[in-house]
């Protein structure tokens, strides 16, 4: 079920949430009482001390291998969902990057053509363009920009095929903010 107008969502949000929780030995349930509203209960297992220590070691290793902020880079954020675009832009600015935001795909295409960006962070499914259009434009212009895609449509075979075929980096919406930052830092690192 989705409350979005046709073409603006898959209606798979709860299904995806449940799948993610079950992958981590958790679960989701609905608590409905008389009156307006309802509650979703998320059950997460408590991590074992060894698992937490392993996670801390992994985070330390990531920081040592270039996942620190890479300030001074030029970033173009492309998403027709203003809230998401603004959040991503704010996070990248906090890391010291020069950020341009485009909520309109035709404007984004013009910016790609004329701009000299180090990284594009783009949604895969927008009103007037797809991630494949952004990718084609970057390839045609032969810019040095790397691309980090965001998608909530990961179960779509066309999206999966495109990401696999191009080897493009991507984030699945909703994504963890720190994971997004790490992916951007990795792509902005001179070693990549």
Coordinates of N, CA and C in Angstrom, one line a residue:
X1 N 0.8 -1.2 0.0 CA 0.0 0.0 0.0 C 0.9 1.2 0.0
X2 N 0.5 2.2 -0.7 CA 1.2 3.5 -0.7 C 0.3 4.7 -0.8
X3 N 0.6 5.7 -0.1 CA -0.2 7.0 -0.1 C 0.3 7.9 -1.2
X4 N 1.4 7.6 -1.9 CA 1.9 8.4 -2.9 C 1.1 8.3 -4.2
X5 N 1.1 9.4 -5.0 CA 0.4 9.3 -6.3 C 1.1 8.3 -7.2
X6 N 0.4 7.8 -8.3 CA 1.0 6.8 -9.2 C 2.4 7.3 -9.7
X7 N 3.3 6.3 -9.8 CA 4.6 6.6 -10.3 C 5.6 7.2 -9.3
X8 N 5.2 7.4 -8.0 CA 6.0 8.1 -7.0 C 6.3 7.2 -5.8
X9 N 6.2 5.9 -6.0 CA 6.6 5.0 -4.9 C 6.1 3.6 -5.3
X10 N 6.7 2.6 -4.5 CA 6.4 1.2 -4.8 C 5.4 0.6 -3.8
X11 N 5.2 1.3 -2.7 CA 4.3 0.7 -1.7 C 5.0 -0.5 -0.9
X12 N 6.3 -0.6 -1.1 CA 7.0 -1.7 -0.5 C 7.8 -1.3 0.8
X13 N 7.6 -0.1 1.3 CA 8.3 0.4 2.4 C 8.3 -0.5 3.6
X14 N 7.1 -0.9 4.1 CA 7.0 -1.8 5.2 C 7.6 -3.2 4.9
X15 N 7.4 -3.7 3.8 CA 7.9 -5.0 3.4 C 9.4 -5.0 3.4
X16 N 10.0 -3.9 2.9 CA 11.5 -3.8 2.9 C 12.0 -3.7 4.3
X17 N 11.3 -2.9 5.2 CA 11.7 -2.7 6.6 C 11.6 -4.1 7.3
X18 N 10.6 -4.8 7.1 CA 10.4 -6.1 7.7 C 11.6 -7.1 7.3
X19 N 11.9 -7.1 6.0 CA 12.9 -7.9 5.4 C 14.3 -7.5 6.1
X20 N 14.6 -6.2 6.2 CA 15.8 -5.8 6.8 C 15.9 -6.2 8.2
X21 N 14.8 -6.0 9.0 CA 14.8 -6.5 10.4 C 15.0 -8.0 10.5
X22 N 14.3 -8.7 9.7 CA 14.5 -10.2 9.8 C 15.9 -10.6 9.4
X23 N 16.5 -9.9 8.5 CA 17.9 -10.3 8.1 C 18.8 -10.1 9.3
X24 N 18.4 -9.2 10.3 CA 19.2 -9.0 11.5 C 18.6 -9.6 12.7
X25 N 17.8 -10.7 12.5 CA 17.2 -11.4 13.6 C 16.3 -10.5 14.4
X26 N 15.6 -9.6 13.8 CA 14.7 -8.7 14.4 C 13.3 -8.9 13.8
X27 N 12.3 -8.1 14.2 CA 11.0 -8.2 13.7 C 10.3 -6.9 13.8
X28 N 9.2 -6.7 13.1 CA 8.4 -5.5 13.1 C 6.9 -6.0 13.3
X29 N 6.2 -5.3 14.1 CA 4.8 -5.6 14.3 C 4.0 -4.3 14.5
X30 N 2.7 -4.4 14.3 CA 1.8 -3.3 14.4 C 0.9 -3.4 15.6
X31 N 0.8 -2.3 16.3 CA 0.0 -2.2 17.5 C -1.1 -1.2 17.2
X32 N -2.3 -1.6 17.2 CA -3.4 -0.7 16.8 C -4.4 -0.7 17.9
X33 N -4.7 0.6 18.4 CA -5.6 0.8 19.5 C -6.8 1.6 18.9
X34 N -7.9 1.6 19.6 CA -9.1 2.4 19.2 C -8.6 3.9 19.1
X35 N -9.2 4.6 18.2 CA -8.8 6.0 18.0 C -7.8 6.2 16.8
X36 N -7.4 7.4 16.7 CA -6.5 7.7 15.5 C -5.1 7.1 15.7
X37 N -4.5 6.8 14.7 CA -3.0 6.4 14.7 C -2.8 4.9 15.1
X38 N -1.6 4.5 14.9 CA -1.1 3.2 15.3 C 0.4 3.3 15.6
X39 N 0.9 2.2 16.1 CA 2.3 2.2 16.4 C 2.9 1.0 15.8
X40 N 4.1 1.1 15.2 CA 4.9 0.0 14.7 C 6.0 -0.3 15.8
X41 N 6.1 -1.5 16.2 CA 7.1 -1.9 17.2 C 8.2 -2.6 16.4
X42 N 9.4 -2.1 16.6 CA 10.6 -2.7 16.0 C 11.4 -3.4 17.1
X43 N 11.7 -4.7 16.9 CA 12.4 -5.5 17.9 C 13.8 -5.8 17.3
X44 N 14.9 -5.4 18.0 CA 16.2 -5.6 17.6 C 16.9 -6.5 18.6
X45 N 17.7 -7.4 18.2 CA 18.5 -8.2 19.1 C 19.6 -7.3 19.7
X46 N 20.0 -7.6 20.9 CA 21.1 -6.9 21.5 C 22.4 -7.5 21.0
X47 N 23.3 -6.7 20.5 CA 24.6 -7.2 20.0 C 25.5 -7.7 21.1
X48 N 26.2 -8.8 20.8 CA 27.1 -9.4 21.7 C 28.4 -8.5 21.8
X49 N 29.0 -8.6 22.9 CA 30.2 -7.7 23.2 C 31.3 -8.0 22.1
X50 N 31.5 -9.2 21.7 CA 32.4 -9.5 20.6 C 32.1 -8.9 19.3
X51 N 30.8 -8.9 19.0 CA 30.3 -8.3 17.7 C 30.5 -6.7 17.8
X52 N 30.2 -6.1 19.0 CA 30.4 -4.7 19.1 C 31.9 -4.3 19.0
X53 N 32.8 -5.1 19.6 CA 34.2 -4.9 19.5 C 34.7 -5.0 18.0
X54 N 34.2 -6.0 17.3 CA 34.5 -6.2 15.9 C 34.0 -5.0 15.0
X55 N 32.8 -4.5 15.4 CA 32.3 -3.3 14.7 C 33.2 -2.1 14.9
X56 N 33.6 -1.9 16.2 CA 34.5 -0.8 16.5 C 35.9 -0.9 15.7
X57 N 36.4 -2.1 15.6 CA 37.6 -2.3 14.9 C 37.4 -2.0 13.4
X58 N 36.3 -2.4 12.8 CA 36.0 -2.1 11.4 C 35.9 -0.6 11.2
X59 N 35.2 0.1 12.1 CA 35.1 1.6 12.0 C 36.5 2.3 12.1
X60 N 37.3 1.8 13.0 CA 38.7 2.3 13.1 C 39.5 2.1 11.8
X61 N 39.3 0.9 11.3 CA 40.0 0.5 10.0 C 39.6 1.4 8.9
X62 N 38.2 1.7 8.8 CA 37.7 2.5 7.7 C 38.3 3.9 7.8
X63 N 38.3 4.5 9.0 CA 38.9 5.8 9.2 C 40.3 5.8 8.8
X64 N 41.1 4.8 9.1 CA 42.5 4.7 8.7 C 42.7 4.5 7.2
X65 N 41.7 4.0 6.5 CA 41.9 3.8 5.1 C 41.2 4.9 4.2
X66 N 41.1 6.1 4.7 CA 40.6 7.2 3.9 C 39.2 7.5 4.0
X67 N 38.5 7.1 5.1 CA 37.1 7.5 5.2 C 36.9 8.8 6.0
X68 N 38.0 9.5 6.2 CA 37.9 10.8 6.8 C 37.3 11.8 5.8
X69 N 36.8 12.9 6.3 CA 36.3 13.9 5.4 C 37.3 14.3 4.4
X70 N 36.9 14.6 3.2 CA 37.8 15.1 2.1 C 37.3 16.5 1.7
X71 N 37.6 17.5 2.5 CA 37.0 18.8 2.3 C 37.5 19.5 1.0
X72 N 36.7 20.5 0.6 CA 37.1 21.3 -0.6 C 36.8 20.7 -1.9
X73 N 36.0 19.6 -2.0 CA 35.5 19.0 -3.2 C 34.2 19.7 -3.7
X74 N 34.0 19.6 -5.0 CA 32.7 20.1 -5.5 C 31.7 18.9 -5.7
X75 N 30.6 19.1 -5.1 CA 29.6 18.0 -5.1 C 28.2 18.5 -5.6
X76 N 27.6 17.8 -6.5 CA 26.3 18.1 -7.0 C 25.3 17.0 -6.5
X77 N 24.3 17.5 -5.8 CA 23.2 16.6 -5.2 C 22.0 16.8 -6.1
X78 N 21.5 15.7 -6.6 CA 20.4 15.7 -7.6 C 19.3 14.8 -7.0
X79 N 18.2 15.4 -6.6 CA 17.0 14.6 -6.2 C 15.8 15.5 -6.2
X80 N 14.7 15.0 -6.8 CA 13.5 15.8 -6.8 C 12.7 15.8 -5.5
X81 N 13.2 15.1 -4.5 CA 12.6 15.1 -3.2 C 13.5 16.1 -2.4
X82 N 12.9 17.3 -2.2 CA 13.7 18.4 -1.6 C 14.3 18.1 -0.3
X83 N 13.5 17.4 0.6 CA 14.0 17.1 1.9 C 15.2 16.3 1.9
X84 N 15.2 15.3 1.0 CA 16.4 14.4 0.9 C 17.6 15.1 0.4
X85 N 17.3 15.9 -0.7 CA 18.4 16.6 -1.3 C 19.1 17.6 -0.4
X86 N 18.2 18.3 0.4 CA 18.7 19.3 1.4 C 19.5 18.6 2.5
X87 N 19.1 17.5 2.9 CA 19.8 16.7 4.0 C 21.2 16.3 3.5
X88 N 21.2 15.7 2.3 CA 22.5 15.2 1.8 C 23.4 16.4 1.6
X89 N 22.9 17.5 1.1 CA 23.7 18.7 0.8 C 24.3 19.2 2.2
X90 N 23.4 19.3 3.2 CA 23.9 19.8 4.5 C 25.0 18.9 5.0
X91 N 24.9 17.6 4.9 CA 25.9 16.7 5.4 C 27.2 16.9 4.7
X92 N 27.1 17.1 3.4 CA 28.4 17.3 2.6 C 29.0 18.6 2.9
X93 N 28.2 19.6 3.1 CA 28.7 20.9 3.5 C 29.4 20.9 4.9
X94 N 28.8 20.1 5.8 CA 29.4 19.9 7.1 C 30.8 19.3 7.0
X95 N 31.0 18.5 6.0 CA 32.3 17.9 5.7 C 33.3 18.8 5.0
X96 N 32.8 20.0 4.7 CA 33.7 21.0 4.1 C 33.7 21.1 2.6
X97 N 32.7 20.5 2.0 CA 32.6 20.5 0.5 C 31.7 21.6 0.0
X98 N 32.0 22.0 -1.2 CA 31.2 23.0 -1.9 C 30.1 22.3 -2.6
X99 N 28.8 22.6 -2.3 CA 27.7 21.7 -2.7 C 26.7 22.6 -3.5
X100 N 26.3 22.0 -4.7 CA 25.2 22.6 -5.5 C 24.1 21.6 -5.4
X101 N 22.9 22.1 -5.3 CA 21.7 21.2 -5.2 C 20.8 21.4 -6.4
X102 N 20.3 20.4 -7.0 CA 19.4 20.5 -8.1 C 18.2 19.6 -7.8
X103 N 17.0 20.2 -7.8 CA 15.8 19.4 -7.7 C 15.1 19.1 -9.0
X104 N 15.7 19.6 -10.1 CA 15.2 19.5 -11.4 C 16.2 18.8 -12.3
X105 N 15.8 17.8 -13.0 CA 16.7 17.0 -13.8 C 17.3 17.7 -15.0
X106 N 16.5 18.6 -15.7 CA 17.0 19.3 -16.8 C 18.1 20.3 -16.3
X107 N 17.9 20.9 -15.2 CA 18.9 21.8 -14.6 C 20.1 21.0 -14.3
X108 N 20.0 19.8 -13.7 CA 21.1 19.0 -13.3 C 21.9 18.6 -14.5
X109 N 21.2 18.2 -15.6 CA 22.0 17.9 -16.8 C 22.8 19.0 -17.3
X110 N 22.3 20.3 -17.3 CA 23.1 21.5 -17.7 C 24.2 21.7 -16.7
X111 N 24.0 21.5 -15.5 CA 25.1 21.6 -14.5 C 26.2 20.6 -14.7
X112 N 25.9 19.4 -15.0 CA 26.9 18.4 -15.3 C 27.7 18.8 -16.6
X113 N 27.0 19.3 -17.6 CA 27.6 19.7 -18.8 C 28.6 20.9 -18.6
X114 N 28.3 21.8 -17.7 CA 29.1 23.0 -17.5 C 30.0 23.0 -16.3
X115 N 29.6 22.2 -15.3 CA 30.3 22.2 -14.0 C 31.4 21.2 -14.0
X116 N 32.3 21.4 -13.0 CA 33.4 20.5 -12.9 C 33.3 19.9 -11.5
X117 N 32.5 18.9 -11.4 CA 32.2 18.3 -10.1 C 33.1 17.1 -9.8
X118 N 33.4 16.9 -8.5 CA 34.2 15.7 -8.1 C 33.2 14.5 -7.8
X119 N 32.0 14.8 -7.4 CA 31.1 13.8 -7.0 C 29.6 14.2 -7.3
X120 N 28.8 13.3 -7.9 CA 27.4 13.5 -8.0 C 26.7 12.5 -7.1
X121 N 25.8 13.0 -6.3 CA 25.0 12.2 -5.5 C 23.6 12.3 -6.0
X122 N 23.1 11.3 -6.6 CA 21.8 11.4 -7.4 C 20.8 10.3 -7.1
X123 N 19.6 10.7 -7.0 CA 18.5 9.7 -6.9 C 18.4 8.9 -8.2
X124 N 17.9 7.7 -8.2 CA 17.8 6.8 -9.4 C 16.4 7.1 -10.1
X125 N 15.4 7.4 -9.4 CA 14.1 7.5 -10.0 C 13.5 8.9 -9.7
X126 N 13.5 9.8 -10.7 CA 13.0 11.1 -10.5 C 11.9 11.3 -11.6
X127 N 11.2 12.4 -11.5 CA 10.1 12.7 -12.4 C 10.5 12.7 -13.8
X128 N 11.5 13.4 -14.2 CA 11.9 13.6 -15.6 C 13.2 12.9 -16.0
X129 N 13.8 12.1 -15.2 CA 15.0 11.4 -15.5 C 15.2 10.3 -14.6
X130 N 16.1 9.4 -15.1 CA 16.4 8.2 -14.3 C 17.9 8.3 -14.0
X131 N 18.4 7.4 -13.1 CA 19.8 7.4 -12.9 C 20.6 7.1 -14.1
X132 N 20.0 6.2 -15.0 CA 20.7 5.9 -16.2 C 20.9 7.1 -17.1
X133 N 20.0 8.1 -17.0 CA 20.2 9.3 -17.8 C 21.3 10.2 -17.2
X134 N 21.4 10.2 -15.9 CA 22.5 10.9 -15.3 C 23.9 10.3 -15.6
X135 N 23.9 9.0 -15.6 CA 25.1 8.2 -15.9 C 25.5 8.4 -17.3
X136 N 24.5 8.4 -18.2 CA 24.9 8.6 -19.7 C 25.4 10.0 -19.9
X137 N 24.9 11.0 -19.2 CA 25.4 12.4 -19.4 C 26.8 12.5 -18.9
X138 N 27.1 11.9 -17.7 CA 28.4 12.0 -17.2 C 29.4 11.3 -18.1
X139 N 29.0 10.2 -18.6 CA 29.9 9.4 -19.6 C 30.1 10.2 -20.9
X140 N 29.1 10.8 -21.4 CA 29.2 11.6 -22.6 C 30.0 12.9 -22.4
X141 N 29.9 13.5 -21.3 CA 30.7 14.7 -21.0 C 32.2 14.4 -20.7
X142 N 32.4 13.1 -20.3 CA 33.7 12.7 -19.9 C 34.3 13.5 -18.7
X143 N 33.4 13.7 -17.8 CA 33.8 14.5 -16.6 C 34.5 13.5 -15.6
X144 N 35.3 14.1 -14.7 CA 36.0 13.3 -13.7 C 35.1 12.8 -12.6
X145 N 33.9 13.4 -12.6 CA 33.0 13.1 -11.4 C 32.7 11.7 -11.3
X146 N 32.6 11.3 -10.0 CA 32.2 9.9 -9.6 C 30.7 10.1 -9.2
X147 N 30.0 9.0 -9.3 CA 28.5 9.0 -9.0 C 28.2 8.1 -7.8
X148 N 27.4 8.6 -6.9 CA 26.8 7.8 -5.8 C 25.3 7.9 -6.0
X149 N 24.7 6.8 -6.3 CA 23.2 6.8 -6.5 C 22.5 6.5 -5.2
X150 N 21.3 7.0 -5.1 CA 20.4 6.7 -4.0 C 19.1 6.1 -4.6
X151 N 18.6 5.0 -4.0 CA 17.4 4.4 -4.6 C 16.6 3.8 -3.5
X152 N 15.3 3.9 -3.6 CA 14.3 3.2 -2.7 C 13.7 2.0 -3.5
X153 N 14.1 1.9 -4.7 CA 13.5 0.9 -5.7 C 14.5 -0.3 -6.0
X154 N 15.1 -0.8 -4.9 CA 16.1 -1.8 -5.1 C 15.6 -3.1 -5.5
X155 N 14.3 -3.3 -5.4 CA 13.7 -4.6 -5.9 C 13.3 -4.6 -7.4
X156 N 13.5 -3.4 -8.0 CA 13.2 -3.3 -9.5 C 14.3 -4.0 -10.3
X157 N 14.0 -5.0 -11.1 CA 15.1 -5.7 -11.9 C 15.8 -4.7 -12.8
X158 N 15.2 -3.7 -13.3 CA 15.9 -2.8 -14.2 C 16.9 -2.0 -13.5
X159 N 16.6 -1.5 -12.3 CA 17.5 -0.8 -11.4 C 18.7 -1.7 -11.0
X160 N 18.4 -2.9 -10.6 CA 19.4 -3.8 -10.2 C 20.4 -4.1 -11.4
X161 N 19.8 -4.3 -12.5 CA 20.6 -4.6 -13.7 C 21.5 -3.4 -14.1
X162 N 21.0 -2.2 -14.0 CA 21.8 -1.0 -14.3 C 22.9 -0.9 -13.3
X163 N 22.6 -1.0 -12.0 CA 23.7 -0.9 -11.0 C 24.7 -1.9 -11.2
X164 N 24.3 -3.1 -11.5 CA 25.3 -4.2 -11.6 C 26.1 -4.1 -12.9
X165 N 25.5 -3.7 -14.0 CA 26.1 -3.6 -15.3 C 27.2 -2.4 -15.2
X166 N 26.8 -1.3 -14.6 CA 27.7 -0.2 -14.5 C 28.7 -0.2 -13.4
X167 N 28.5 -1.1 -12.4 CA 29.3 -1.1 -11.2 C 29.2 0.1 -10.4
X168 N 28.1 0.8 -10.5 CA 27.9 2.1 -9.8 C 27.7 1.8 -8.3
X169 N 28.2 2.7 -7.5 CA 28.0 2.7 -6.1 C 26.6 3.2 -5.8
X170 N 25.9 2.7 -4.8 CA 24.6 3.1 -4.5 C 24.3 2.9 -3.0
X171 N 23.3 3.7 -2.6 CA 22.7 3.6 -1.2 C 21.3 3.2 -1.3
X172 N 20.8 2.4 -0.4 CA 19.4 2.0 -0.4 C 18.6 2.9 0.6
X173 N 17.6 3.6 0.1 CA 16.8 4.5 1.0 C 15.9 3.6 1.8
X174 N 15.6 3.9 3.0 CA 16.3 4.9 3.8 C 17.7 4.4 4.2
X175 N 18.7 5.3 4.1 CA 20.1 4.8 4.4 C 20.6 5.5 5.7
X176 N 21.5 4.9 6.3 CA 22.2 5.5 7.5 C 23.0 6.6 7.1
X177 N 22.9 7.8 7.8 CA 23.6 9.0 7.4 C 25.1 8.8 7.4
X178 N 25.6 8.1 8.4 CA 27.1 7.9 8.5 C 27.5 7.0 7.4
X179 N 26.7 6.0 7.0 CA 27.1 5.2 5.8 C 27.2 6.0 4.6
X180 N 26.2 6.9 4.4 CA 26.2 7.8 3.2 C 27.5 8.6 3.2
X181 N 27.9 9.2 4.4 CA 29.1 10.0 4.5 C 30.3 9.1 4.1
X182 N 30.4 7.9 4.6 CA 31.5 7.1 4.3 C 31.6 6.7 2.9
X183 N 30.5 6.5 2.2 CA 30.5 6.2 0.8 C 31.0 7.4 0.0
X184 N 30.5 8.6 0.4 CA 31.0 9.8 -0.3 C 32.5 10.0 -0.1
X185 N 32.9 9.9 1.1 CA 34.3 10.1 1.4 C 35.2 9.1 0.7
X186 N 34.8 7.8 0.6 CA 35.5 6.8 -0.2 C 35.6 7.2 -1.6
X187 N 34.5 7.7 -2.2 CA 34.6 8.1 -3.6 C 35.4 9.4 -3.8
X188 N 35.4 10.3 -2.9 CA 36.2 11.5 -3.0 C 37.7 11.3 -2.6
X189 N 38.0 10.2 -2.0 CA 39.4 10.0 -1.7 C 40.3 9.9 -2.9
X190 N 41.5 10.5 -2.9 CA 42.3 10.4 -4.1 C 42.8 9.0 -4.4
X191 N 42.6 8.1 -3.5 CA 43.1 6.7 -3.7 C 42.1 5.9 -4.6
X192 N 40.9 6.4 -4.7 CA 39.8 5.7 -5.4 C 39.9 6.0 -6.9

